[in-house]
Amino acid sequence: MDGASAWRGAAFAALAMISTAQAAAPATTLHARPPHELTADEFVARLNRELGELVIERESAGWVEDTYITADTELLAAKASERLLGYVSQAAEDARRYQRQALSPATARALLLLRQGLSAPAPRDAAKRAELARLGARLEATYGAGKYCEPAKDGAAAAPCQSIDELSAVLATSRDYAALTEAWRRWHTISVPMRADYARFVTLANEGAREFGYTDLGAMWRSGYDMPPEAFAAEASRLYGQVAPLYQALHCYVRERLARRYGAERVAPGQPIPAQLLGNLWAQEWGKIYDLVEPYPGASDLDTDGALRAQHYDAVRMVKNAEQFYGSLGFPPLPASFWQRSMLTRPRDRDVVCHASAWTLDLKDDVRLKMCAEVDTESLKTIYHELGHLYYDLAYQDQPLLFANGAHDGFHEAIGDTITLSMTPAYLERIGLVTGASRSREATINQQMKQALDKIAFLPFGKLIDEWRWQVFAGEITPANYNAAWWALKRKYQGVSAPLPRSEADFDAGAKYHVPGNTPYTRYLLALILQFQFHKALCNAAGYHGPLHECSVYGSAEAGRRFRAMLAAGASRPWPETLEKLTGTRRMDAAAINEYFAPLAAWLREQNAGQRCGWDG
Ligand code: X8Z
Ligand code: ZN
């Protein structure tokens, strides 16, 4: 799947197009010869073929595990992972013999990508490999099945257990301090049982990464960006530094509004904001508290949630809405199998991993979406996000497997979000989800605030998750201070504090899907910055002149053509080249996101004048 466990980035999609007939003949020839007799080109051709079969098997097992969590599906998923991990370890070992040979650029790149495709490589030791695969599957299932069940009191019937749906809904809608704190606490009980498994998982995956030639798993993750790992860490910090001032301004304004609601003794000037007050279990996106911070009440109608409900949207219709947008750019309709095989809403009868993800099961056209959609704008945007992954997979399906991936993982995460930037009030009015869209200054600031609560608020979160994991993998954070270090980073970057006293009996990082799911997270920080660069480039291609935040590329064939050309290149070239083709620059850069939010930035400066912004480190 894209953005999840087995492979970094898109599950090495697309190898695929190997129909059995195509695959059979060369496989037999090559199989008959031991690896040391193959030329590097032959070796890569064989990898592209064999890896595809194993990835397909793992994706099928992963799909069933995630959509039908039981002990059996967990076991089958672990077995399929184990086989893939074993194959990649052996292949990486075999590939060493080509190290000193002169290779074509494409072959050299394929061998480089082979070593970077896994999000957790296994040790060569078979028992350890099996254990790593089991732990990965168990962490995934434990998160997916996680719920809070109140212990039954004497004589009373047990209350129904609460899943992430109910607890998220409390965080989004309640404005009662105690209720918010309690819902937050409940969700953070689900990760306690993961703590020991996670620590062992880290030990084993690090061992695998070292055998692959990296200092630890964090260094391996940081090596996936066509630059040395140290340079990448510096690059991520540079990019974050470009946007941190805007985050700090938003934080200052929101804190002041929350203090009005909850009292200055709970939300104090110069102090971090209690994490349960921001509308989201992880305080990662704050859009749900828009009503508490709306700059100009009544200046605009941005209630798309209400419109979706009033117009009786359901999950299928929301996906059709997204498909229609992509169609307006020249993307193809989703195949019939998408509609038959996707899981769009939470099934009533079984545990599933509700965290949204995009899958390409046969690495060709069998694309699927797995999510538990609600009828609201957040789900609608998630659908656009996931369709971005699927259209990327479809676009590069003719690349050899090792190139059938995003230019880097941040590209993969940015595609659908780029499209959502075109869901301007004018576009939403056109499709009937907003009435009387206004371009007044007040309406613009309202709209920008709404966007910033999700996009700008996310930035420090996008930075800190892997900051924590990089230090965990490097041994700088140990199980003895997992939780203390987590909250130190939450405080440093987000300026939020733990709702309740925490201890090392807790494992709060594990309550965020990507930690048990072992999905690298810096990709989302990169995606946030890149999506504005892509948006600007597409607006230029569409011939748009005007403020960036008012541009929608809906219906532009030329923007669609340029976008699809980028997607089709997959990972075949180093990402700066791919970026340059679309945007004219080889660097990721926050200038476009800052340009987009310029009206809000100026407004926040006025609002925050005289405030004590920032927080004690
Ligand atoms: O995990 C996701 C997607 C799947 S790749 C739903 N996202 C991150 C998250 O939810 O934490 C999208 C935004 C950030
Ligand atoms: Zn994603």
XYZ file of C-alpha atoms and ligand atoms in Angstrom:
632
model
C 0.000 0.000 0.000
C 1.041 3.589 -0.357
C 2.268 5.211 2.751
C 2.558 2.089 4.792
C 4.460 -0.775 6.100
C 6.088 -2.978 3.543
C 7.717 -0.643 1.133
C 8.625 2.899 1.625
C 6.392 5.185 -0.381
C 4.134 3.469 -2.758
C 4.282 -0.215 -2.453
C 6.577 -0.788 -5.324
C 3.620 -0.490 -7.559
C 3.524 -1.338 -11.116
C 6.050 -3.984 -11.607
C 3.256 -5.670 -12.501
C 2.283 -5.512 -15.930
C 3.908 -8.779 -16.071
C 1.155 -10.919 -17.283
C 1.992 -14.525 -16.492
C 2.732 -15.163 -20.131
C 5.244 -12.333 -20.330
C 6.897 -13.360 -17.123
C 7.239 -17.047 -17.722
C 9.779 -17.299 -20.494
C 12.548 -14.998 -19.269
C 12.070 -16.198 -15.704
C 12.835 -19.743 -16.645
C 15.940 -18.738 -18.509
C 17.265 -16.587 -15.718
C 16.239 -18.895 -12.942
C 18.269 -21.598 -14.540
C 21.382 -19.523 -14.007
C 22.786 -18.715 -10.572
C 23.006 -15.003 -9.704
C 26.763 -14.799 -10.101
C 26.448 -15.589 -13.803
C 24.037 -12.749 -14.484
C 25.129 -9.415 -15.818
C 23.957 -6.473 -13.725
C 21.276 -5.659 -16.284
C 20.000 -9.235 -16.233
C 20.052 -9.249 -12.460
C 17.923 -6.100 -12.311
C 15.510 -7.470 -14.901
C 15.086 -10.564 -12.774
C 14.578 -8.506 -9.619
C 11.934 -6.422 -11.283
C 10.038 -9.556 -12.107
C 10.455 -11.678 -8.988
C 10.011 -8.859 -6.542
C 6.705 -8.050 -8.171
C 5.292 -11.455 -7.405
C 6.294 -11.201 -3.762
C 4.991 -7.665 -3.422
C 1.657 -8.690 -4.881
C 1.417 -11.552 -2.430
C 2.306 -9.285 0.475
C -0.146 -6.625 -0.593
C -2.970 -9.163 -0.805
C -2.153 -10.512 2.634
C -1.822 -6.964 3.980
C -5.165 -5.959 2.493
C -6.955 -8.869 4.120
C -5.223 -8.289 7.446
C -6.194 -4.614 7.450
C -9.786 -5.182 6.385
C -10.458 -8.282 8.508
C -8.262 -8.309 11.582
C -8.017 -11.790 13.110
C -5.201 -13.946 14.438
C -5.217 -15.803 11.129
C -4.992 -12.835 8.798
C -2.252 -11.419 11.025
C -0.323 -14.659 10.632
C -0.765 -14.721 6.854
C 0.344 -11.097 6.557
C 3.418 -11.842 8.660
C 4.289 -14.844 6.476
C 3.992 -12.861 3.254
C 6.157 -10.084 4.712
C 8.694 -12.607 5.861
C 9.057 -13.998 2.352
C 9.459 -10.549 0.833
C 11.964 -9.498 3.507
C 13.997 -12.647 2.922
C 14.064 -12.121 -0.806
C 15.176 -8.504 -0.518
C 17.934 -9.366 1.974
C 19.286 -12.002 -0.377
C 18.987 -9.707 -3.380
C 20.801 -6.887 -1.587
C 23.574 -9.321 -0.731
C 23.756 -10.616 -4.322
C 23.826 -7.066 -5.659
C 27.095 -6.347 -3.876
C 29.000 -8.106 -6.603
C 28.119 -5.315 -9.024
C 29.414 -2.594 -6.719
C 32.700 -2.118 -8.460
C 31.407 -2.527 -11.995
C 30.638 0.236 -14.437
C 26.851 0.210 -14.654
C 24.359 2.034 -16.810
C 22.695 4.891 -14.871
C 19.352 3.059 -14.864
C 20.858 -0.153 -13.483
C 22.860 1.715 -10.848
C 19.702 3.533 -9.788
C 17.676 0.322 -9.640
C 20.269 -1.263 -7.338
C 20.270 1.835 -5.146
C 16.489 1.760 -4.872
C 16.540 -1.947 -4.047
C 18.361 -1.159 -0.799
C 15.923 1.580 0.078
C 12.573 0.036 -0.719
C 11.796 -1.485 2.653
C 10.661 0.580 5.596
C 12.165 -2.082 7.886
C 14.735 -4.507 6.473
C 15.187 -7.816 8.292
C 18.354 -9.345 9.685
C 19.699 -12.267 7.627
C 19.060 -14.592 10.562
C 15.875 -16.480 9.649
C 14.449 -16.590 13.163
C 14.937 -12.865 13.609
C 13.393 -12.178 10.219
C 10.300 -14.156 11.156
C 10.108 -12.353 14.477
C 10.366 -8.931 12.816
C 7.589 -9.835 10.386
C 5.376 -11.099 13.228
C 5.949 -7.965 15.281
C 5.149 -5.722 12.318
C 1.875 -7.519 11.654
C 0.964 -7.533 15.343
C 1.635 -3.827 15.852
C -0.525 -3.035 12.820
C -3.369 -5.229 14.075
C -3.127 -3.927 17.636
C -3.507 -0.368 16.404
C -6.378 -1.257 14.070
C -8.308 -3.168 16.719
C -7.494 -0.596 19.425
C -10.488 0.528 21.458
C -11.290 1.663 24.934
C -13.486 -0.607 27.027
C -14.596 0.657 30.386
C -14.144 -2.103 32.981
C -17.606 -3.362 34.033
C -18.617 -2.226 37.490
C -20.286 -4.590 39.959
C -23.679 -5.582 38.683
C -23.823 -2.962 35.924
C -23.824 -3.960 32.272
C -20.532 -3.115 30.555
C -20.628 0.080 28.505
C -19.977 -0.420 24.784
C -16.312 -0.092 23.864
C -15.262 3.122 22.118
C -13.297 3.055 18.865
C -11.217 5.784 17.299
C -14.421 7.029 15.581
C -16.220 7.925 18.802
C -13.132 9.254 20.561
C -12.156 11.382 17.535
C -15.692 12.747 17.420
C -15.429 13.884 21.044
C -12.136 15.655 20.326
C -13.684 17.319 17.269
C -16.968 18.478 18.745
C -16.867 18.668 22.533
C -15.941 21.966 24.094
C -15.946 20.567 27.612
C -12.453 20.455 29.124
C -13.032 17.344 31.234
C -14.746 15.415 28.431
C -11.918 16.254 26.028
C -9.289 15.189 28.520
C -11.050 11.903 29.201
C -11.487 11.030 25.496
C -7.831 11.837 24.905
C -6.824 9.599 27.825
C -8.948 6.734 26.577
C -7.424 6.690 23.112
C -3.929 6.765 24.572
C -4.554 3.532 26.464
C -4.576 1.532 23.221
C -0.825 1.841 22.684
C 0.330 0.681 26.118
C 0.420 -2.988 25.020
C 2.575 -2.045 21.991
C 5.475 -0.706 24.004
C 7.549 -3.863 24.405
C 6.794 -5.042 20.851
C 7.890 -1.702 19.472
C 11.176 -1.724 21.384
C 11.977 -5.185 20.039
C 10.891 -4.182 16.537
C 13.374 -1.283 16.681
C 16.215 -3.594 17.731
C 15.554 -6.051 14.914
C 14.937 -3.479 12.186
C 18.116 -1.648 13.185
C 20.026 -4.889 12.884
C 18.594 -5.346 9.398
C 19.480 -1.760 8.443
C 23.075 -2.276 9.619
C 23.387 -5.398 7.520
C 22.192 -3.295 4.578
C 25.124 -0.955 5.243
C 23.362 1.875 7.089
C 24.273 3.047 10.587
C 20.683 2.512 11.739
C 17.135 2.485 10.360
C 16.818 6.274 10.639
C 19.884 6.740 8.439
C 18.336 4.329 5.962
C 15.122 6.348 5.867
C 17.069 9.565 5.392
C 18.965 7.995 2.489
C 15.930 7.880 0.221
C 16.267 11.399 -1.138
C 19.108 11.371 -3.670
C 21.435 13.089 -1.217
C 23.548 11.979 1.754
C 21.495 11.283 4.897
C 23.126 14.124 6.866
C 22.311 16.549 4.072
C 18.701 15.385 4.146
C 18.361 15.978 7.896
C 19.693 19.502 7.348
C 17.312 19.985 4.416
C 14.280 18.990 6.488
C 15.342 21.473 9.180
C 15.914 24.202 6.606
C 12.447 23.716 5.149
C 10.845 23.647 8.567
C 12.697 26.838 9.473
C 11.113 28.560 6.465
C 7.602 27.951 7.753
C 8.075 27.946 11.540
C 7.349 31.699 11.930
C 3.918 31.271 10.367
C 3.191 28.339 12.681
C 4.236 30.351 15.705
C 1.932 33.197 14.699
C -0.991 30.802 14.252
C -0.240 29.150 17.593
C -0.235 32.524 19.334
C -3.596 33.553 17.903
C -5.259 30.191 18.542
C -3.973 30.056 22.107
C -5.499 33.429 22.847
C -8.872 32.314 21.439
C -8.745 29.071 23.417
C -7.951 30.997 26.584
C -11.190 32.934 26.062
C -13.034 29.638 25.924
C -11.307 27.532 28.555
C -9.831 30.201 30.840
C -6.326 31.586 31.199
C -5.568 29.229 34.079
C -5.877 26.322 31.638
C -4.521 28.017 28.531
C -1.880 30.398 29.783
C -0.018 33.039 27.796
C 3.579 32.042 27.124
C 2.792 28.372 27.812
C 2.105 25.371 25.576
C -1.538 24.627 24.705
C -3.044 21.510 26.328
C -3.060 19.004 23.460
C -6.680 17.888 23.885
C -8.113 21.319 22.978
C -7.160 21.417 19.306
C -9.866 19.245 17.779
C -7.758 16.186 16.989
C -6.419 13.231 19.003
C -2.836 14.079 18.067
C -3.273 17.884 17.768
C -1.948 17.467 14.214
C -4.664 19.301 12.295
C -6.885 21.872 13.970
C -9.673 22.424 11.434
C -12.327 21.079 13.797
C -12.002 24.078 16.120
C -12.630 26.598 13.357
C -15.797 27.713 15.134
C -13.712 28.796 18.141
C -11.236 30.832 16.143
C -13.228 32.135 13.140
C -11.785 35.576 12.373
C -14.982 37.208 11.019
C -18.093 35.309 12.074
C -20.798 35.583 9.441
C -18.532 36.999 6.735
C -18.696 33.834 4.679
C -20.445 30.503 4.517
C -17.794 27.822 4.600
C -19.967 25.110 6.103
C -19.184 22.390 3.585
C -19.817 19.750 6.280
C -23.395 20.930 6.562
C -23.810 21.053 2.781
C -22.524 17.495 2.347
C -25.023 16.238 4.918
C -27.918 18.314 3.653
C -27.353 17.033 0.137
C -27.259 13.447 1.366
C -23.764 12.740 0.185
C -22.417 9.292 1.032
C -18.951 7.766 0.699
C -19.481 6.643 -2.897
C -20.703 10.045 -3.970
C -17.748 11.738 -2.294
C -15.352 9.478 -4.212
C -17.231 10.237 -7.446
C -16.827 13.907 -6.691
C -13.041 13.479 -6.407
C -12.901 11.250 -9.490
C -14.746 13.946 -11.384
C -12.141 16.543 -10.450
C -9.295 14.319 -11.602
C -11.310 13.583 -14.732
C -11.497 17.323 -15.470
C -7.680 17.268 -15.672
C -7.712 14.348 -18.080
C -7.161 11.503 -15.612
C -9.023 8.273 -16.509
C -12.118 7.035 -14.661
C -11.431 4.596 -11.843
C -11.771 0.977 -12.984
C -14.901 -1.023 -12.164
C -12.882 -3.193 -9.756
C -12.183 -0.084 -7.637
C -15.869 0.202 -6.828
C -16.273 -3.504 -6.173
C -13.199 -4.044 -4.013
C -12.593 -0.860 -2.038
C -13.556 -0.539 1.613
C -15.025 2.938 1.933
C -16.794 2.803 5.299
C -16.302 0.985 8.574
C -17.768 -2.535 8.451
C -20.055 -3.303 11.372
C -19.017 -6.844 11.977
C -15.248 -6.880 12.337
C -12.115 -5.014 13.303
C -10.299 -3.156 10.533
C -7.475 -0.644 10.259
C -9.511 2.472 9.617
C -6.533 4.702 8.931
C -6.995 5.660 5.270
C -4.691 4.127 2.676
C -4.410 3.547 -1.067
C -3.551 0.148 -2.512
C -2.629 -1.195 -5.923
C -3.017 -4.897 -5.397
C -1.835 -6.272 -8.724
C 0.580 -3.379 -9.253
C -1.467 -2.564 -12.321
C -5.138 -1.561 -12.418
C -6.497 -3.193 -9.261
C -6.462 0.085 -7.323
C -8.409 0.332 -4.071
C -9.161 2.758 -1.310
C -9.457 1.618 2.281
C -10.945 4.065 4.745
C -13.801 4.617 7.167
C -15.264 7.693 5.527
C -17.663 9.960 7.356
C -19.800 12.419 5.451
C -17.682 15.501 6.081
C -15.084 17.740 4.460
C -12.201 16.036 6.228
C -13.102 12.696 4.633
C -13.693 14.374 1.274
C -10.163 15.793 1.378
C -8.765 12.443 2.492
C -10.433 10.884 -0.546
C -8.758 13.431 -2.819
C -5.471 12.642 -1.046
C -5.799 8.890 -1.520
C -6.878 9.175 -5.139
C -3.645 11.105 -5.675
C -1.743 7.975 -4.603
C -3.838 5.777 -6.866
C -3.466 7.991 -9.917
C 0.284 8.111 -9.285
C 0.384 4.288 -9.182
C -1.661 4.101 -12.385
C 0.528 6.680 -14.116
C 3.809 4.831 -13.528
C 2.495 1.318 -13.994
C 4.629 0.815 -17.095
C 7.865 1.610 -15.288
C 10.012 -1.359 -14.194
C 9.071 -2.291 -10.627
C 12.039 -0.636 -8.942
C 11.076 2.677 -10.573
C 7.361 2.239 -9.965
C 7.274 4.612 -7.035
C 7.112 8.290 -6.217
C 10.018 10.551 -7.211
C 10.421 10.511 -3.445
C 7.852 9.676 -0.808
C 6.942 13.337 -0.275
C 5.889 13.535 -3.935
C 3.539 10.618 -3.399
C 1.899 12.321 -0.450
C 1.619 15.658 -2.224
C -0.338 14.691 -5.353
C -3.871 14.547 -3.990
C -3.272 17.438 -1.621
C -2.202 19.561 -4.576
C -5.614 18.951 -6.094
C -7.372 19.920 -2.850
C -5.675 23.330 -3.055
C -7.860 23.899 -6.099
C -11.016 23.355 -4.014
C -11.408 27.099 -3.628
C -14.674 28.655 -2.437
C -15.407 29.473 -6.094
C -14.922 25.822 -7.069
C -16.988 24.629 -4.118
C -19.752 27.013 -5.148
C -19.649 25.611 -8.646
C -20.266 22.092 -7.322
C -22.928 23.307 -4.914
C -21.119 22.859 -1.599
C -20.878 26.565 -0.820
C -23.391 29.301 -1.515
C -22.613 32.956 -2.115
C -18.825 32.578 -2.093
C -17.450 35.971 -1.228
C -14.104 37.498 -2.142
C -14.242 40.166 0.544
C -11.165 40.653 2.706
C -13.028 39.161 5.674
C -14.101 36.102 3.696
C -10.553 35.636 2.432
C -9.133 35.695 5.937
C -11.775 33.227 7.107
C -10.917 30.893 4.263
C -7.185 31.204 4.879
C -7.697 30.511 8.577
C -9.613 27.384 7.735
C -6.801 26.201 5.485
C -4.080 27.166 7.950
C -5.702 25.218 10.784
C -5.068 22.074 8.790
C -1.986 22.916 6.770
C 0.092 25.260 8.904
C -0.820 23.563 12.172
C 0.429 20.301 10.709
C 3.986 21.455 9.989
C 5.642 20.915 13.388
C 3.825 17.599 13.747
C 5.214 16.555 10.366
C 8.671 17.368 11.684
C 8.617 15.868 15.126
C 7.407 12.307 14.520
C 10.559 11.299 12.712
C 12.726 13.484 14.888
C 11.548 11.149 17.650
C 12.030 8.023 15.578
C 15.416 9.041 14.191
C 16.599 9.407 17.781
C 14.960 6.121 18.783
C 16.686 4.274 15.935
C 19.998 5.967 16.779
C 19.699 4.801 20.397
C 19.575 8.384 21.658
C 16.043 7.830 22.901
C 15.690 4.475 24.684
C 12.621 2.621 25.967
C 13.423 4.133 29.369
C 12.577 7.592 28.039
C 10.301 6.959 25.038
C 7.455 8.951 26.506
C 9.396 11.757 28.160
C 11.275 12.371 24.901
C 7.999 12.282 22.941
C 6.491 15.035 25.043
C 9.680 17.072 25.008
C 9.447 17.118 21.198
C 5.695 17.802 21.210
C 6.397 20.778 23.409
C 9.414 22.012 21.487
C 7.867 21.866 18.012
C 4.113 22.081 18.447
C 4.014 24.044 21.673
C 1.471 21.620 23.150
C 1.501 19.909 26.534
C 0.267 16.530 27.736
C -3.340 16.709 28.941
C -2.513 14.562 31.967
C 0.595 13.496 33.863
C 2.417 10.875 31.770
C 4.962 8.211 32.659
C 7.077 5.540 31.036
C 4.217 3.109 31.523
C 2.548 5.010 28.659
C 3.522 4.830 25.006
C 1.906 7.895 23.491
C 3.832 7.758 20.209
C 2.198 4.382 19.556
C -1.266 5.976 19.559
C -0.418 7.536 16.172
C -0.903 5.056 13.339
C 2.410 5.585 11.579
C 4.467 4.462 14.582
C 2.983 0.946 14.916
C 2.467 0.985 11.109
C 6.168 1.874 10.701
C 5.473 4.453 8.013
C 8.121 7.156 7.731
C 6.586 10.549 8.412
C 8.920 13.275 7.123
C 7.219 12.614 3.788
C 4.195 14.574 5.002
C 6.276 17.604 5.924
C 7.875 17.516 2.485
C 4.471 17.004 0.880
C 3.074 20.048 2.603
C 5.765 22.236 1.159
C 5.806 20.564 -2.245
C 2.053 20.714 -2.797
C 2.202 24.512 -2.909
C 5.107 24.384 -5.370
C 3.112 21.964 -7.535
C -0.020 24.089 -7.203
C 1.800 27.193 -8.351
C 3.322 25.356 -11.314
C -0.072 23.942 -12.332
C -1.701 27.363 -12.012
C 0.985 28.769 -14.305
C 0.397 25.934 -16.760
C -3.331 26.689 -16.652
C -2.561 30.294 -17.624
C -3.764 31.655 -14.297
C -2.771 35.145 -13.195
C -3.836 36.250 -9.760
C -3.347 35.486 -6.076
C -2.217 31.912 -5.560
C -4.872 31.183 -2.936
C -7.661 31.916 -5.407
C -6.396 29.643 -8.178
C -8.224 26.471 -9.123
C -6.903 24.331 -11.959
C -10.235 22.510 -12.262
C -10.823 21.690 -15.930
C -7.353 22.640 -17.180
C -6.160 20.076 -19.714
C -2.693 21.634 -19.826
C -2.209 21.524 -16.051
C -3.368 17.913 -16.124
C -0.984 17.027 -18.911
C 2.012 18.499 -17.075
C 1.017 16.815 -13.829
C 0.558 13.406 -15.445
C 3.937 13.674 -17.160
C 5.538 14.070 -13.743
C 3.610 11.147 -12.311
C 4.498 8.861 -15.207
C 8.233 9.334 -14.553
C 7.846 7.619 -11.171
C 11.200 7.139 -9.456
C 13.113 6.621 -12.702
C 15.168 9.791 -12.273
C 16.554 11.607 -9.213
C 13.737 13.745 -7.827
C 15.334 17.184 -8.439
C 15.126 16.488 -12.147
C 11.477 15.502 -11.917
C 10.714 18.568 -9.815
C 12.485 20.829 -12.277
C 10.429 19.566 -15.200
C 7.225 20.654 -13.533
C 8.277 23.687 -11.520
C 11.500 24.985 -13.099
C 13.450 24.530 -9.862
C 15.482 21.658 -8.438
C 14.907 22.605 -4.820
C 12.065 22.108 -2.413
C 11.183 25.518 -1.135
C 8.593 27.122 1.126
C 8.290 30.350 -0.899
C 5.045 29.139 -2.514
C 3.337 28.179 0.756
C 4.370 31.509 2.258
C 3.049 33.334 -0.818
C -0.250 31.461 -0.552
C -0.719 32.419 3.098
C 0.579 35.988 2.804
C -2.833 37.589 3.561
C -3.244 35.511 6.723
C 0.351 36.107 7.818
C -0.197 39.879 7.652
C -3.507 39.590 9.490
C -1.977 37.433 12.246
C 0.771 39.985 12.765
C -1.873 42.610 13.544
C -3.849 40.275 15.781
C -0.827 39.153 17.754
C 0.564 42.628 18.332
C 1.161 43.032 22.059
C 0.618 39.318 22.773
C 3.176 37.203 24.544
C 3.748 34.702 21.755
C 5.873 31.567 21.884
C 6.191 29.203 24.831
C 8.749 28.258 27.426
C 10.866 25.510 25.916
O -1.680 9.092 6.835
C -2.110 9.948 6.070
C -2.954 9.535 4.883
C -2.551 8.233 4.332
S -1.007 8.265 3.547
C -4.393 9.457 5.305
N -1.875 11.254 6.323
C -1.108 11.689 7.485
C -1.854 11.397 8.775
O -3.050 11.123 8.739
O -1.229 11.452 9.838
C -2.313 12.368 5.494
C -1.884 13.601 6.226
C -0.933 13.171 7.309
Zn -0.948 9.448 1.826
